[in-house]
PDB file of C-alpha atoms in Angstrom:
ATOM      1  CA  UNK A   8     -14.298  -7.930 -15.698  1.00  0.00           C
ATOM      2  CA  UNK A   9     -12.753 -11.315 -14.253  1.00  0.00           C
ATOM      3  CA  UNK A  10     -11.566 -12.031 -18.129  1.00  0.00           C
ATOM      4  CA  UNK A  11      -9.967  -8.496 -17.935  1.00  0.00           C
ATOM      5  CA  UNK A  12      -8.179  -8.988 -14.871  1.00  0.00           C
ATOM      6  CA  UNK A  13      -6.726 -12.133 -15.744  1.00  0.00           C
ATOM      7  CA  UNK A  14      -5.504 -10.813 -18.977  1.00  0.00           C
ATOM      8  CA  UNK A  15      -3.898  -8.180 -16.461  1.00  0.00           C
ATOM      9  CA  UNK A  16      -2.284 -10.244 -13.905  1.00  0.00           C
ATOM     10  CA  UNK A  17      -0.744 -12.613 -17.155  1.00  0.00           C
ATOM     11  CA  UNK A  18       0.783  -9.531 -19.057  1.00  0.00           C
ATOM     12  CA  UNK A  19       1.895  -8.096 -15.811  1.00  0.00           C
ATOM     13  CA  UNK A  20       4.034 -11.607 -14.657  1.00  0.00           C
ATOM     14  CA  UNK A  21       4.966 -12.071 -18.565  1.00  0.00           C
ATOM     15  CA  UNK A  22       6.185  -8.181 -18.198  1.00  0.00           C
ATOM     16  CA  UNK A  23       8.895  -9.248 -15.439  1.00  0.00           C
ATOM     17  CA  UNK A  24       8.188  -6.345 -13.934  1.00  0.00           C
ATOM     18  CA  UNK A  25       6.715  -7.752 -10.653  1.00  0.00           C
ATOM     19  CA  UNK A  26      10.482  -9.567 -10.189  1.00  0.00           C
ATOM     20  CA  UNK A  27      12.119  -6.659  -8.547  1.00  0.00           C
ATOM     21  CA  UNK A  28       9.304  -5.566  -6.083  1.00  0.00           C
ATOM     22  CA  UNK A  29       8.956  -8.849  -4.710  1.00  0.00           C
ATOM     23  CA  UNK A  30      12.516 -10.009  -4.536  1.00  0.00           C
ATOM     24  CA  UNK A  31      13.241  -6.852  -2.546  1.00  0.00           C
ATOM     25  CA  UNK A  32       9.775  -7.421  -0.347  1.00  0.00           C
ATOM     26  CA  UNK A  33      11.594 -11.085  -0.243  1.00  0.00           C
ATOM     27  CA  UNK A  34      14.348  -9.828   1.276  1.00  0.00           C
ATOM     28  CA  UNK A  35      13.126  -7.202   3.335  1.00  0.00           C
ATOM     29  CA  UNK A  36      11.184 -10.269   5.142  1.00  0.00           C
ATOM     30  CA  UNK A  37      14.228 -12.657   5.439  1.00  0.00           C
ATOM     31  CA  UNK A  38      16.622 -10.204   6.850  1.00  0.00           C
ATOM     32  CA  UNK A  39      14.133  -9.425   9.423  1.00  0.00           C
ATOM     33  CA  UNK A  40      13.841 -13.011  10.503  1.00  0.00           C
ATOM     34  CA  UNK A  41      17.154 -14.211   9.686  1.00  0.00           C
ATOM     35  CA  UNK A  42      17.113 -13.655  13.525  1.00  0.00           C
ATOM     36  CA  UNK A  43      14.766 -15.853  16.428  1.00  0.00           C
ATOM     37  CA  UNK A  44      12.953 -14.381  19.304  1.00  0.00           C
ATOM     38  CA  UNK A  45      11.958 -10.979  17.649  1.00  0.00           C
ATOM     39  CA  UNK A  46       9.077  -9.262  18.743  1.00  0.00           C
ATOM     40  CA  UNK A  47       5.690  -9.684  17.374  1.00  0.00           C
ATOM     41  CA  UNK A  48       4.220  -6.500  16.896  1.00  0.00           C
ATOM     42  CA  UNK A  49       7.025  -4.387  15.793  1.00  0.00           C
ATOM     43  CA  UNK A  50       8.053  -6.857  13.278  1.00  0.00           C
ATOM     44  CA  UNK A  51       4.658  -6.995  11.482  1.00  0.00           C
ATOM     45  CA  UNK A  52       5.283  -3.252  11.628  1.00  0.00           C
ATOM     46  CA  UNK A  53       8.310  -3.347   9.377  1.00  0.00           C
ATOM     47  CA  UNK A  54       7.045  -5.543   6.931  1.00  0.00           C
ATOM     48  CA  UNK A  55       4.268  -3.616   6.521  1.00  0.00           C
ATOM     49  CA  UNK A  56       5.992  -0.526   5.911  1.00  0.00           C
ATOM     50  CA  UNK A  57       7.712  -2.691   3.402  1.00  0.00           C
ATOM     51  CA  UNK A  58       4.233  -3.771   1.437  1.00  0.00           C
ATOM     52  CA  UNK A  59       3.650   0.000   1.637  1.00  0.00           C
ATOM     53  CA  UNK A  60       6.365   1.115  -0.356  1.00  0.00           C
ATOM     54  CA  UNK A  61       6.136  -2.466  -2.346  1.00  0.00           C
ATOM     55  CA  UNK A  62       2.460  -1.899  -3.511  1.00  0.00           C
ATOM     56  CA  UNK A  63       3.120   2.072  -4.301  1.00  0.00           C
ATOM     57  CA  UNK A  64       5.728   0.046  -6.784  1.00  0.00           C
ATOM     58  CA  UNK A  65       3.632  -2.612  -8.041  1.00  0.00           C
ATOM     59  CA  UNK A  66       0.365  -0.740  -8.397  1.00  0.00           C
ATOM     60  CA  UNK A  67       2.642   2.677 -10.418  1.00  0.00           C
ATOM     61  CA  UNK A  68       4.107  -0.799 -12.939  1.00  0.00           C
ATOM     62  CA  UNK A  69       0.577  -2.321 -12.988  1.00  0.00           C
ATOM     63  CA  UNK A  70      -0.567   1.158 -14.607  1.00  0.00           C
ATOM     64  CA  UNK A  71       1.947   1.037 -17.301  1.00  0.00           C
ATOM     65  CA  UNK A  72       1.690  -2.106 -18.087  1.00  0.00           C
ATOM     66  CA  UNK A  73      -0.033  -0.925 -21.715  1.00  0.00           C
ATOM     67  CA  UNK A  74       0.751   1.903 -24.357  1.00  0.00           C
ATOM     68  CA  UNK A  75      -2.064   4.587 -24.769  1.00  0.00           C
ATOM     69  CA  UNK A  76      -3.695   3.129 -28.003  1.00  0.00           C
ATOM     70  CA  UNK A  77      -4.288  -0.395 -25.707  1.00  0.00           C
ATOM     71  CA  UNK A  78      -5.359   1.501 -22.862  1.00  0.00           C
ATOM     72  CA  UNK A  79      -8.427   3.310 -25.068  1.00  0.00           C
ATOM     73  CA  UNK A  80      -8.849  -0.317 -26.762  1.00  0.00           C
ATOM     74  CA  UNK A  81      -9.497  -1.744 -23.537  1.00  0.00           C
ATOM     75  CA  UNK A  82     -12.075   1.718 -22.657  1.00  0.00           C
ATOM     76  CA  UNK A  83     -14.054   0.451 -25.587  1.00  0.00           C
ATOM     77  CA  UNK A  84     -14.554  -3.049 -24.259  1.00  0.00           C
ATOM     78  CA  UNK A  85     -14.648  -2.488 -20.374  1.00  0.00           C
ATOM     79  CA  UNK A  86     -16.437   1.188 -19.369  1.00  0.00           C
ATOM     80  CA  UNK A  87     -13.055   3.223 -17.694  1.00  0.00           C
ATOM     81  CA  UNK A  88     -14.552   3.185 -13.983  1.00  0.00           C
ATOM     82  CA  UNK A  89     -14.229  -0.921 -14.318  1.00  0.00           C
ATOM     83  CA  UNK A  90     -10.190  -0.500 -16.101  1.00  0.00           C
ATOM     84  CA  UNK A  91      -9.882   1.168 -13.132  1.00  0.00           C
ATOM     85  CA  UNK A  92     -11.791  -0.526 -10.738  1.00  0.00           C
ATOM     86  CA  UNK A  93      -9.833  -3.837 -12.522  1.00  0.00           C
ATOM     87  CA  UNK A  94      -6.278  -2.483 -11.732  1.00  0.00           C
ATOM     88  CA  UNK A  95      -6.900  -2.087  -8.441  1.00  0.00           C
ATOM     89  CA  UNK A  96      -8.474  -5.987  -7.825  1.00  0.00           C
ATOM     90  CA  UNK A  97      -5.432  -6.873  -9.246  1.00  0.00           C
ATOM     91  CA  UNK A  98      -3.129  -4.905  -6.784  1.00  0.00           C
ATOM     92  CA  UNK A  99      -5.086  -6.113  -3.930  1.00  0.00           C
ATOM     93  CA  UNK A 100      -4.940  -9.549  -4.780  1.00  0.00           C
ATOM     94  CA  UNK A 101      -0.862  -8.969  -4.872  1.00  0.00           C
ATOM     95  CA  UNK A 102      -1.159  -7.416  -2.036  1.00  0.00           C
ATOM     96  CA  UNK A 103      -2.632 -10.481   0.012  1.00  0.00           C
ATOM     97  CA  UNK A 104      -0.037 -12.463  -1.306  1.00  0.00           C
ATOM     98  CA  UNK A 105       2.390 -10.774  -0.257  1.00  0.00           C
ATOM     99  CA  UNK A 106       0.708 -10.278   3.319  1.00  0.00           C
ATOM    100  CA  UNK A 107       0.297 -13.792   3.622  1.00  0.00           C
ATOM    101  CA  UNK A 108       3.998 -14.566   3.391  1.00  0.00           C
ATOM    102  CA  UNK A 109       4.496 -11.838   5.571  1.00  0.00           C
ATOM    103  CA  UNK A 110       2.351 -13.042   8.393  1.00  0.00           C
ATOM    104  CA  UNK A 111       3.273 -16.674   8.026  1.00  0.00           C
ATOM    105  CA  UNK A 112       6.779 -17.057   7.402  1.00  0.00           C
ATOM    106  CA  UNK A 113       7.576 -16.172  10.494  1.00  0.00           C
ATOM    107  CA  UNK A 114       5.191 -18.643  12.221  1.00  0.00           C
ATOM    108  CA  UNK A 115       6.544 -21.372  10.389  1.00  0.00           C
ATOM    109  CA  UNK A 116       9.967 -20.134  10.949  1.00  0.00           C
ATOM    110  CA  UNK A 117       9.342 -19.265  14.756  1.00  0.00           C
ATOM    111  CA  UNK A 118      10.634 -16.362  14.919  1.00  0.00           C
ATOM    112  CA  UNK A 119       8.893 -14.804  17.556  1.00  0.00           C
ATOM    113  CA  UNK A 120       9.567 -15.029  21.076  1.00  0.00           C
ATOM    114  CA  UNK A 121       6.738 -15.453  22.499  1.00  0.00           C
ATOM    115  CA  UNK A 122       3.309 -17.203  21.314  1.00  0.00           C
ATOM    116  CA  UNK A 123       0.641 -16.083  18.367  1.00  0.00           C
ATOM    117  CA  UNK A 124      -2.673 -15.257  19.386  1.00  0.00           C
ATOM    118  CA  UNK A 125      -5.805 -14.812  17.473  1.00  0.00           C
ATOM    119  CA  UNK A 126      -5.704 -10.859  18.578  1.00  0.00           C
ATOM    120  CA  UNK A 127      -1.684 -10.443  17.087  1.00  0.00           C
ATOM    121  CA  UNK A 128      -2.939 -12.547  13.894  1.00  0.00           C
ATOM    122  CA  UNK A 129      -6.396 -10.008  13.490  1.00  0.00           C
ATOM    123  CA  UNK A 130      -4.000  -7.013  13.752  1.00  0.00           C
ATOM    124  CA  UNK A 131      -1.409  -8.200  11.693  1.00  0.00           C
ATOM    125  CA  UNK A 132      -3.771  -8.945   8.867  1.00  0.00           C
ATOM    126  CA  UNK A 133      -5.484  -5.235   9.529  1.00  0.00           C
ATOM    127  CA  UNK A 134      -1.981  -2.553   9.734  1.00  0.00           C
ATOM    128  CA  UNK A 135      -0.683  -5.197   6.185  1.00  0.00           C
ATOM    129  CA  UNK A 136      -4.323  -4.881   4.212  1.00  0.00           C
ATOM    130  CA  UNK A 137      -4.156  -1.132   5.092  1.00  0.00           C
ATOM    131  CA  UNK A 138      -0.806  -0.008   4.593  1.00  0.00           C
ATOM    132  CA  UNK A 139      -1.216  -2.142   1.438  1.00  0.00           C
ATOM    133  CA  UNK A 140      -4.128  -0.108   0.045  1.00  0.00           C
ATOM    134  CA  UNK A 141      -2.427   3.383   0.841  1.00  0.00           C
ATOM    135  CA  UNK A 142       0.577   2.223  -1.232  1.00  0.00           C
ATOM    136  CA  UNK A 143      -2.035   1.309  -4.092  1.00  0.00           C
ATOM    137  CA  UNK A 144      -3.585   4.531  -3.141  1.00  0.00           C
ATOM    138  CA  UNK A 145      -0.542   6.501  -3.287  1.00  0.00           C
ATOM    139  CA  UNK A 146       1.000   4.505  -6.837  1.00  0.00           C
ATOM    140  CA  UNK A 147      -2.298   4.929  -8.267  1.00  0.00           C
ATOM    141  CA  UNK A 148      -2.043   8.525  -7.372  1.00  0.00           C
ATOM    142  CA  UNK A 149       1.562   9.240  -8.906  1.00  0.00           C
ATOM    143  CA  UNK A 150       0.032   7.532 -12.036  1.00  0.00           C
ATOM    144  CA  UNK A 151      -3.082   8.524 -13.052  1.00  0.00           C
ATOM    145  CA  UNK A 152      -2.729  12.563 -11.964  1.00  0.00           C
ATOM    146  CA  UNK A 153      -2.132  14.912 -14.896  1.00  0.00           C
ATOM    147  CA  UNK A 154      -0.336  17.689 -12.736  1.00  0.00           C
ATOM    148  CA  UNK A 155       2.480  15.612 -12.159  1.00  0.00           C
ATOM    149  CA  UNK A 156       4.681  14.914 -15.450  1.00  0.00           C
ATOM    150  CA  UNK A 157       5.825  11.253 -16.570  1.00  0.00           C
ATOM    151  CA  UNK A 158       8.893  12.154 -16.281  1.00  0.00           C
ATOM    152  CA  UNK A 159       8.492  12.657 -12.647  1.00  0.00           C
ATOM    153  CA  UNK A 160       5.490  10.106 -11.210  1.00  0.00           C
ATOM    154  CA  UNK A 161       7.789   7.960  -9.933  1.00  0.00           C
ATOM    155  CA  UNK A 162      10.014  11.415  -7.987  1.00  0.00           C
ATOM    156  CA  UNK A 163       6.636  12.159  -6.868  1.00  0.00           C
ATOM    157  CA  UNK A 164       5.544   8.500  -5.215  1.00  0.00           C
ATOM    158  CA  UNK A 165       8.982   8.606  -3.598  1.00  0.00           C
ATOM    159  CA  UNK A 166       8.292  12.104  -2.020  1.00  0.00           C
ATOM    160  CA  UNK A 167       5.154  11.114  -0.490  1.00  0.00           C
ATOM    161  CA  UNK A 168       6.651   7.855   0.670  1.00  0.00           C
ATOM    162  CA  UNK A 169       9.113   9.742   2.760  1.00  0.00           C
ATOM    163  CA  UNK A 170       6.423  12.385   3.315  1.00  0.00           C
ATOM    164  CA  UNK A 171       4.119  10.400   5.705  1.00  0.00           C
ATOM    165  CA  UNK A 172       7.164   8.296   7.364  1.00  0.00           C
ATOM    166  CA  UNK A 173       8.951  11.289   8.618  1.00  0.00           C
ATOM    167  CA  UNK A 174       5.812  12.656   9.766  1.00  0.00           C
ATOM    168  CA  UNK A 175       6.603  12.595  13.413  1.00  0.00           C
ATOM    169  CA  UNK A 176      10.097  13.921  12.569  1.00  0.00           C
ATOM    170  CA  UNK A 177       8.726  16.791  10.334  1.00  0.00           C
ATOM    171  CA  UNK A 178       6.180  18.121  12.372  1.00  0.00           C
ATOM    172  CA  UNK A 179       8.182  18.235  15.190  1.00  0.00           C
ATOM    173  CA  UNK A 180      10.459  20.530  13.913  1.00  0.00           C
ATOM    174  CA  UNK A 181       7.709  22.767  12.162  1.00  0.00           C
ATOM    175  CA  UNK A 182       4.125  22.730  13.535  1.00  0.00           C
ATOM    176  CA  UNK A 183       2.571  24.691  11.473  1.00  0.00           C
ATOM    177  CA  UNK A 184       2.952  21.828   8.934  1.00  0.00           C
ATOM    178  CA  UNK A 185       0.728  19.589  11.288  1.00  0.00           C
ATOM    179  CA  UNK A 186      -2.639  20.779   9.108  1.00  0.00           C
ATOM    180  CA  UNK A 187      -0.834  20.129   5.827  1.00  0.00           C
ATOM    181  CA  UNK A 188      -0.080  16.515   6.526  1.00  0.00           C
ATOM    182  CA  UNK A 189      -4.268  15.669   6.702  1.00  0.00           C
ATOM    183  CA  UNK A 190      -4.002  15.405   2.878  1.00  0.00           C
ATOM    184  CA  UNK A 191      -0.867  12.161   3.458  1.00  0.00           C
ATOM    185  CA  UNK A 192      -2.412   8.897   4.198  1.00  0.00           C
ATOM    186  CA  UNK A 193      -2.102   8.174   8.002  1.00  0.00           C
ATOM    187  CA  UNK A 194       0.486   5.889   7.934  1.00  0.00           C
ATOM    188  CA  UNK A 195       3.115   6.336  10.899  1.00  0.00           C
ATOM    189  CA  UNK A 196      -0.607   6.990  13.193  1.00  0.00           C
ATOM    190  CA  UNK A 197      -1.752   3.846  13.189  1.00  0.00           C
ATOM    191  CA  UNK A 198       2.093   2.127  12.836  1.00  0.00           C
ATOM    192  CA  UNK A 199       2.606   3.703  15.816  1.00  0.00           C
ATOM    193  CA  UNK A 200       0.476   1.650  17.897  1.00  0.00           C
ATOM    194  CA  UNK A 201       2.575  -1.798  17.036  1.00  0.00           C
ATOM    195  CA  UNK A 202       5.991  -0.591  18.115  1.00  0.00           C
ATOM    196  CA  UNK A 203       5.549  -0.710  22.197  1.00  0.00           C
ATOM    197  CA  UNK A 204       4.833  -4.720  21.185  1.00  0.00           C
ATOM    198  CA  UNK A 205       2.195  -4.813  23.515  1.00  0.00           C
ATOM    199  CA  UNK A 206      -1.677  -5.005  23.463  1.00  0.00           C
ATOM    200  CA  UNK A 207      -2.373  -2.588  25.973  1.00  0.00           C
ATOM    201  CA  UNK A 208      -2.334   0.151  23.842  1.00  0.00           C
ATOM    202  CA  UNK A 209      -5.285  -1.069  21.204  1.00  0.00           C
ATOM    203  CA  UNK A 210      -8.242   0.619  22.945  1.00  0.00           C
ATOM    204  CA  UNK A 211     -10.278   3.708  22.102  1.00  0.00           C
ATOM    205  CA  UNK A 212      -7.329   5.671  20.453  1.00  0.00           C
ATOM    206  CA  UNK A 213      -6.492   3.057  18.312  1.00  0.00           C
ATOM    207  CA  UNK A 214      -9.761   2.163  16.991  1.00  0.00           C
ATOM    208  CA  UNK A 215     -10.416   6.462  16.434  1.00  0.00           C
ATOM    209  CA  UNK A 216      -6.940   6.443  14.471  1.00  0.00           C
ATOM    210  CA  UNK A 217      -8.241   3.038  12.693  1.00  0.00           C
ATOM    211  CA  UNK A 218     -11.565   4.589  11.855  1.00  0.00           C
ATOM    212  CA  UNK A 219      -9.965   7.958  10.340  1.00  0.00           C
ATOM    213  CA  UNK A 220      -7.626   5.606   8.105  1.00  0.00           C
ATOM    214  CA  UNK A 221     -10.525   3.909   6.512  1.00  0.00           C
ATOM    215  CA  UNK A 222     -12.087   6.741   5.840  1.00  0.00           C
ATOM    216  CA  UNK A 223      -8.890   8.413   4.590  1.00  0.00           C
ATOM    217  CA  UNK A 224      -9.003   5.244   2.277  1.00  0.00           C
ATOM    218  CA  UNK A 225     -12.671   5.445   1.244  1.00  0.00           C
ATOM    219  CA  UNK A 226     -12.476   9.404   0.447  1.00  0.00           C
ATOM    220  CA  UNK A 227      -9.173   9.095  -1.361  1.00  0.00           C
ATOM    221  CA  UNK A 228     -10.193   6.506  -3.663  1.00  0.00           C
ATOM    222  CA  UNK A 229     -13.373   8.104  -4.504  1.00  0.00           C
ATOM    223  CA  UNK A 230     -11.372  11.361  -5.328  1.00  0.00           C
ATOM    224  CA  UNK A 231      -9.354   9.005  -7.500  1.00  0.00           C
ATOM    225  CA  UNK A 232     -11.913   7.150  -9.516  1.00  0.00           C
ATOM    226  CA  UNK A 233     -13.813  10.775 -10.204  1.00  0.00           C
ATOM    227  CA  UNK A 234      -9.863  12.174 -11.404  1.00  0.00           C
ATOM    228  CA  UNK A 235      -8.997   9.224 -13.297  1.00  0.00           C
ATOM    229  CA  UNK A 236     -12.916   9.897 -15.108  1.00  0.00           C
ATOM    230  CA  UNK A 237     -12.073  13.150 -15.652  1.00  0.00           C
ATOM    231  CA  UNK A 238      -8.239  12.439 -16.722  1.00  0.00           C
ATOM    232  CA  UNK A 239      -9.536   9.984 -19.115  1.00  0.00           C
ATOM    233  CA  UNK A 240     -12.737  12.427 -20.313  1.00  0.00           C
TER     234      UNK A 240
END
């Protein structure tokens, strides 16, 4: 498995293709602090909204990285729950390198206007790991499912993308669609929390919210590994 995943992560870098997801997650993050005295919350809010859609990218390249003949090369040596399993160590080790430079650039750049505590640096790390794994969640998703055409996986990850960040906005206007949206990964639920910038509002609620989203998480990947078996059958 480790050999595996390092022969991953080297094609994948040799492939070029992680150069435009993280030069736009690059910029997304200097824009945003190209300005002091920014809120701390908020901000952590927007960049991880941007490792959301950044991971759905990376995690949708990281499953093409090889044709179809390597792929069932690669089933013979490795069983296809650890391919998998592999592709998805690899995208959360991007992931945390990407939430790193999220949470500390701004430190170093002091950009916030008011001080870092342990409880903004514990959140921080929690809303970037998890929107991070639903944008593996939802890449991995547009990839591996059989009822949505090549053609279109990448139509499809952009749909959902917008999907669960116009949730509010959506069910606003029709109601009815509140029921349909339990299938979406909770996203703008638990983002909502960080935009008052304050830590009054992390109690009960939050943790409730918090708890659904891992479990949203734990079920959808489940659902995914038993798909991608079947897919791959």
């Amino acid at each position: 498995m480790l050999g595996f995943i390092k022969y991953q992560l080297i094609s994948y870098i040799r492939s070029f293709k992680i150069i435009p997801p993280a030069a736009s997650f690059l910029i997304w993050v200097f824009v945003l602090y190209s300005y002091s005295g920014v809120e701390i919350l908020s901000s952590y809010a927007v960049t991880s909204i941007a490792i959301y859609i950044v991971m759905t990218w990376v995690s949708m390249s990281i499953f093409s990285i090889e044709e179809e003949a390597e792929k069932n090369i690669l089933f013979v040596h490795l069983s296809k729950k650890n391919y998998l399993w592999g592709k998805w160590i690899i995208c959360i080790l991007i992931s945390i390198i990407f939430m790193l430079f999220a949470i500390i650039y701004p430190i170093l750049m002091n950009s916030f206007k008011e001080a870092m505590t342990l409880i903004h640096f514990g959140l921080s790390i929690f809303i970037h790991l998890l929107l991070a794994i639903f944008g593996i969640f939802v890449g991995s998703l547009s990839s591996i499912s059989s009822f949505v055409p090549k053609k279109y996986t990448w139509l499809f990850a952009v749909f959902i993308i917008v999907l669960t960040l116009s949730y509010e906005g959506i069910v606003e206007k029709l109601p009815l669609l509140k029921w349909l949206f339990i299938v979406f990964p909770p996203v703008v639920k638990v983002i909502n929390f960080f935009e008052p910038d304050s830590l009054d509002q992390f109690g009960k609620e939050f943790w409730t919210v918090s708890a659904f989203a891992i479990m949203y998480a734990i079920i959808g990947f489940s659902v995914l590994t038993k798909l991608f078996l079947k897919e791959e059958s």
